[in-house]
Short mmCIF file of C-alpha atoms in Angstrom, two decimals:
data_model
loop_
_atom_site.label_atom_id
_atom_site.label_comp_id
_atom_site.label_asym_id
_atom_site.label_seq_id
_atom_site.Cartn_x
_atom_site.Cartn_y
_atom_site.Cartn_z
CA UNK E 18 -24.51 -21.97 15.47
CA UNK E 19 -25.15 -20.60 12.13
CA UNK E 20 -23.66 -21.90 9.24
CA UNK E 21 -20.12 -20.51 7.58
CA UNK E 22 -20.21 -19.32 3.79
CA UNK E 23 -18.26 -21.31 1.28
CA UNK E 24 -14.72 -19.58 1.50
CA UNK E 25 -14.53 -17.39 -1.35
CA UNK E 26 -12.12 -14.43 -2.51
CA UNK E 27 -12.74 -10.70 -2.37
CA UNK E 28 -10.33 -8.44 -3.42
CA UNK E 29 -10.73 -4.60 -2.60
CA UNK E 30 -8.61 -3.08 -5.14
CA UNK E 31 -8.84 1.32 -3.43
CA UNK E 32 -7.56 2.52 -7.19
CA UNK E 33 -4.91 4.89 -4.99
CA UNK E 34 -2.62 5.10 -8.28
CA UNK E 35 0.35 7.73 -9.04
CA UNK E 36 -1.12 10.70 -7.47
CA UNK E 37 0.88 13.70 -8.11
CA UNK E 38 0.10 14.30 -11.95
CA UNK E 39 0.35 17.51 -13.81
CA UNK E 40 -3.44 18.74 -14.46
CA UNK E 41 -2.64 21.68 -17.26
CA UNK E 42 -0.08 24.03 -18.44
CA UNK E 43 -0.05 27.44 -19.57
CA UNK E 44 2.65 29.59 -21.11
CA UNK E 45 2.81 32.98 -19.64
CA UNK E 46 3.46 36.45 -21.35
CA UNK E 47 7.70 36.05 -20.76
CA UNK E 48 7.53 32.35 -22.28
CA UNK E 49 7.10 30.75 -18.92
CA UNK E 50 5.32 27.68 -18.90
CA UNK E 51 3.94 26.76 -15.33
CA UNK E 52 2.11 23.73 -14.66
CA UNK E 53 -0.56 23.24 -11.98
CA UNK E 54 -0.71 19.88 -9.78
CA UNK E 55 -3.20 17.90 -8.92
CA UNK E 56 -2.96 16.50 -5.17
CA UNK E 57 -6.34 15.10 -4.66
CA UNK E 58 -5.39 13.76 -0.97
CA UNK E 59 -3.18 16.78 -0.02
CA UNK E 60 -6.74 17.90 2.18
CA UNK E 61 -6.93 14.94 3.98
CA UNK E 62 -2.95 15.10 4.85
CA UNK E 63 -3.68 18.83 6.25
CA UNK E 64 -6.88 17.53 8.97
CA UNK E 65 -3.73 15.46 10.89
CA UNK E 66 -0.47 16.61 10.00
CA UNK E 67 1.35 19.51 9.70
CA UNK E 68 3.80 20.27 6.60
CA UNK E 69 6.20 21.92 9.04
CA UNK E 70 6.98 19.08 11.10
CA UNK E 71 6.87 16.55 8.22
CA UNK E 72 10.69 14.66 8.38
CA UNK E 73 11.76 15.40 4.45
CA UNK E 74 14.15 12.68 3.58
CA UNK E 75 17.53 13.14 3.22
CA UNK E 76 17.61 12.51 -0.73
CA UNK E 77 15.12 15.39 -1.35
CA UNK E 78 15.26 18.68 -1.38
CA UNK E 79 13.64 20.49 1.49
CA UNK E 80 11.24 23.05 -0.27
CA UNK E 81 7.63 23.52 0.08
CA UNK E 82 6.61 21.81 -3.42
CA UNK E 83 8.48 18.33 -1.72
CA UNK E 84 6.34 18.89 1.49
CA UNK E 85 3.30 19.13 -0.50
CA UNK E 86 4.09 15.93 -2.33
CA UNK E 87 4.74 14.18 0.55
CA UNK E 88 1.96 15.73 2.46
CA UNK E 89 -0.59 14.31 -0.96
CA UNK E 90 1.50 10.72 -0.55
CA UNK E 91 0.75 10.41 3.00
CA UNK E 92 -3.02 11.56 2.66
CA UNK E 93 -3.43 8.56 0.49
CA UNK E 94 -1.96 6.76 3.34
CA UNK E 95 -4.42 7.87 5.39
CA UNK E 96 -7.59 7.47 2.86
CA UNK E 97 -6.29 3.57 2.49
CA UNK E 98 -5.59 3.22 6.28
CA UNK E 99 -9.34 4.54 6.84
CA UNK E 100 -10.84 2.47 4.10
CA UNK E 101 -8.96 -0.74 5.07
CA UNK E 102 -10.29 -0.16 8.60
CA UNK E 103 -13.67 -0.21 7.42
CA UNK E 104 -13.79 -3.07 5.75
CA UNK E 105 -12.17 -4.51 8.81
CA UNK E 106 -14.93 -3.44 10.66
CA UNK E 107 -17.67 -4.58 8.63
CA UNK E 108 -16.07 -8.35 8.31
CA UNK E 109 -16.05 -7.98 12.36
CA UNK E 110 -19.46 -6.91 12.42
CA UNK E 111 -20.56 -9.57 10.19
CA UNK E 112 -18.58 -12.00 12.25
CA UNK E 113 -16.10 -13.69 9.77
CA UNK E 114 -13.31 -11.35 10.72
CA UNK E 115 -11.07 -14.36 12.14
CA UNK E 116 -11.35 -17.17 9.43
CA UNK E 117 -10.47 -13.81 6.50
CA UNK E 118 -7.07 -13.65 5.36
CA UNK E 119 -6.77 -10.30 5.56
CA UNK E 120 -3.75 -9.02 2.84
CA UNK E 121 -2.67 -5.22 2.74
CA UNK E 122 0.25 -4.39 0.41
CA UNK E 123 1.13 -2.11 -2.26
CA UNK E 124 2.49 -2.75 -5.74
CA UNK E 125 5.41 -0.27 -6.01
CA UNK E 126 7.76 2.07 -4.16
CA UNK E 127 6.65 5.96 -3.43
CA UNK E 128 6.26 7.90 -6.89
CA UNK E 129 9.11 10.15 -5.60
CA UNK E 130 12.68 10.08 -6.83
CA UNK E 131 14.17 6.99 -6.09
CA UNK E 132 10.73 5.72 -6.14
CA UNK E 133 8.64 4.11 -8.35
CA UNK E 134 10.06 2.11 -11.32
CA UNK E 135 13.50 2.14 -9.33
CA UNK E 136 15.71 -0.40 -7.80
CA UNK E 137 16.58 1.31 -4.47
CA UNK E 138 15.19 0.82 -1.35
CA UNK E 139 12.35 3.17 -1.62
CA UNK E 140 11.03 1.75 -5.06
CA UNK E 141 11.32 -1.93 -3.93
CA UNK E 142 10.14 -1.92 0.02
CA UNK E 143 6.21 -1.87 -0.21
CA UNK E 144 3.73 -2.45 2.76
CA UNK E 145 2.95 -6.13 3.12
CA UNK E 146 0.75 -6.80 5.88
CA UNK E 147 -1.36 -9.80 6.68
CA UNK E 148 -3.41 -10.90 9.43
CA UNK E 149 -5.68 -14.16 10.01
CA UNK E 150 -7.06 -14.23 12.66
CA UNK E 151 -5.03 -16.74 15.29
CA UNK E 152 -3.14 -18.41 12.37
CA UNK E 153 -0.65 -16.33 12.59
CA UNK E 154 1.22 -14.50 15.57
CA UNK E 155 0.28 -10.89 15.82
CA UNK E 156 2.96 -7.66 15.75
CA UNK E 157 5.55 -9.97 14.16
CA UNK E 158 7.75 -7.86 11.93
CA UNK E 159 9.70 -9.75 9.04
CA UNK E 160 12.59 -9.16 7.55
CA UNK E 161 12.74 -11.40 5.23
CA UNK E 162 12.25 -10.45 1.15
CA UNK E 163 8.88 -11.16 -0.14
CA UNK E 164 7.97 -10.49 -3.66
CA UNK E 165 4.39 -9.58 -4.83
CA UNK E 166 4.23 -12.83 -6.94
CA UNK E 167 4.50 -14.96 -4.01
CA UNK E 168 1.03 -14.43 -3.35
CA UNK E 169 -0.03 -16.45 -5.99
CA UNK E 170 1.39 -19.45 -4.58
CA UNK E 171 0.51 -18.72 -1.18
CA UNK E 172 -3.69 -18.43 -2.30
CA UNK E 173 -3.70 -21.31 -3.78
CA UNK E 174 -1.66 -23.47 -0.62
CA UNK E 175 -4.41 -21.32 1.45
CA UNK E 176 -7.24 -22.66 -0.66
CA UNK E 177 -5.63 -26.48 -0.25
CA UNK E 178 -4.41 -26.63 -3.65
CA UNK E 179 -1.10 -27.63 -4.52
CA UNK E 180 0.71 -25.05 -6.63
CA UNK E 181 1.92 -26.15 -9.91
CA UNK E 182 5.56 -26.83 -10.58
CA UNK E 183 5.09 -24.20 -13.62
CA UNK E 184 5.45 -21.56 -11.14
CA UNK E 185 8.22 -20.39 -10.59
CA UNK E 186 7.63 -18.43 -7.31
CA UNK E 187 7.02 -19.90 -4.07
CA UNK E 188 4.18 -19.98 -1.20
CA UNK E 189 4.98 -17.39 1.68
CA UNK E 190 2.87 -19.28 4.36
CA UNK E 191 5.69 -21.24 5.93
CA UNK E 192 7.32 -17.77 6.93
CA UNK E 193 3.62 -16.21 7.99
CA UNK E 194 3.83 -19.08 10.40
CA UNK E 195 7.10 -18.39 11.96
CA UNK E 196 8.48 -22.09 10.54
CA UNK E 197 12.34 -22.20 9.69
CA UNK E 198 13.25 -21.79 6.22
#
């Protein structure tokens, strides 16, 4: 049996920040200013889905410039989905797959209206997955409402450590375990 590495903590930060940004302008002969995008994952978006059958929600307007956003938003899904998998991979390969905490969220909301820097629904409800191996039941879905600062908390409870009674949010593991509140 070989012998397990002292835990540590890796954190694989993809840098898949506000993507739809406006690359130049220029001011045509009428006075018109028109502004080119840049969608750096709007290629990846076109080798699986088609803008056509893309499900434009009911807040936006239904116009090819909003499919192309949300084509570019859902090709960065795709990159991270890809990238996370990989690293999956190479912790299975490398066989310390089951004893990783494995933590895949997002900081904010869409950077569409009612997105990012908003209080509705789609600024506020992130991804938040987390798998570990058989610690905790697989395909669960939870409900409950989890705040990125709760992490804190819950690394150090992970690590053994009691957190301090200075912070002021609280360890998520009971609920990753299915205990009552």
């Amino acid at each position: 049996m070989r012998s397990m590495p002292e835990p540590t903590l890796s954190v694989d930060d993809y840098r898949f920040r506000h993507q739809v940004r406006v690359r130049f302008s220029e001011t045509d002969a009428m006075g018109i200013v028109h502004h080119s995008r840049y969608l750096p994952y709007l290629e990846e978006a076109r080798q699986q889905l088609d803008p056509a059958k893309l499900k434009v929600p009911a807040l936006l307007p239904d116009c090819p410039e909003v499919r192309l956003d949300l084509m570019n938003y859902y090709g960065g899904v795709i990159r991270l989905d890809r990238e996370a998998a990989a690293a999956i991979s190479a912790l299975e390969a490398a066989g310390l797959l089951d004893q990783t905490v494995i933590i895949y969220c997002s900081d904010n909301g869409w950077q569409l209206p009612r997105g990012l820097g908003n209080c509705y629904d789609d600024g506020s409800r992130v991804p938040l997955v987390i798998r570990w191996g058989k610690q905790f039941a697989a395909g669960r879905k939870v409900e409950a409402f989890v705040n990125v600062a709760d992490l804190g908390p819950t690394f150090l409870e992970l690590a053994g450590v009691k957190p301090p009674s200075e912070m002021t949010m609280h360890s998520i593991l009971p609920l990753l375990r299915g205990e009552p509140d």
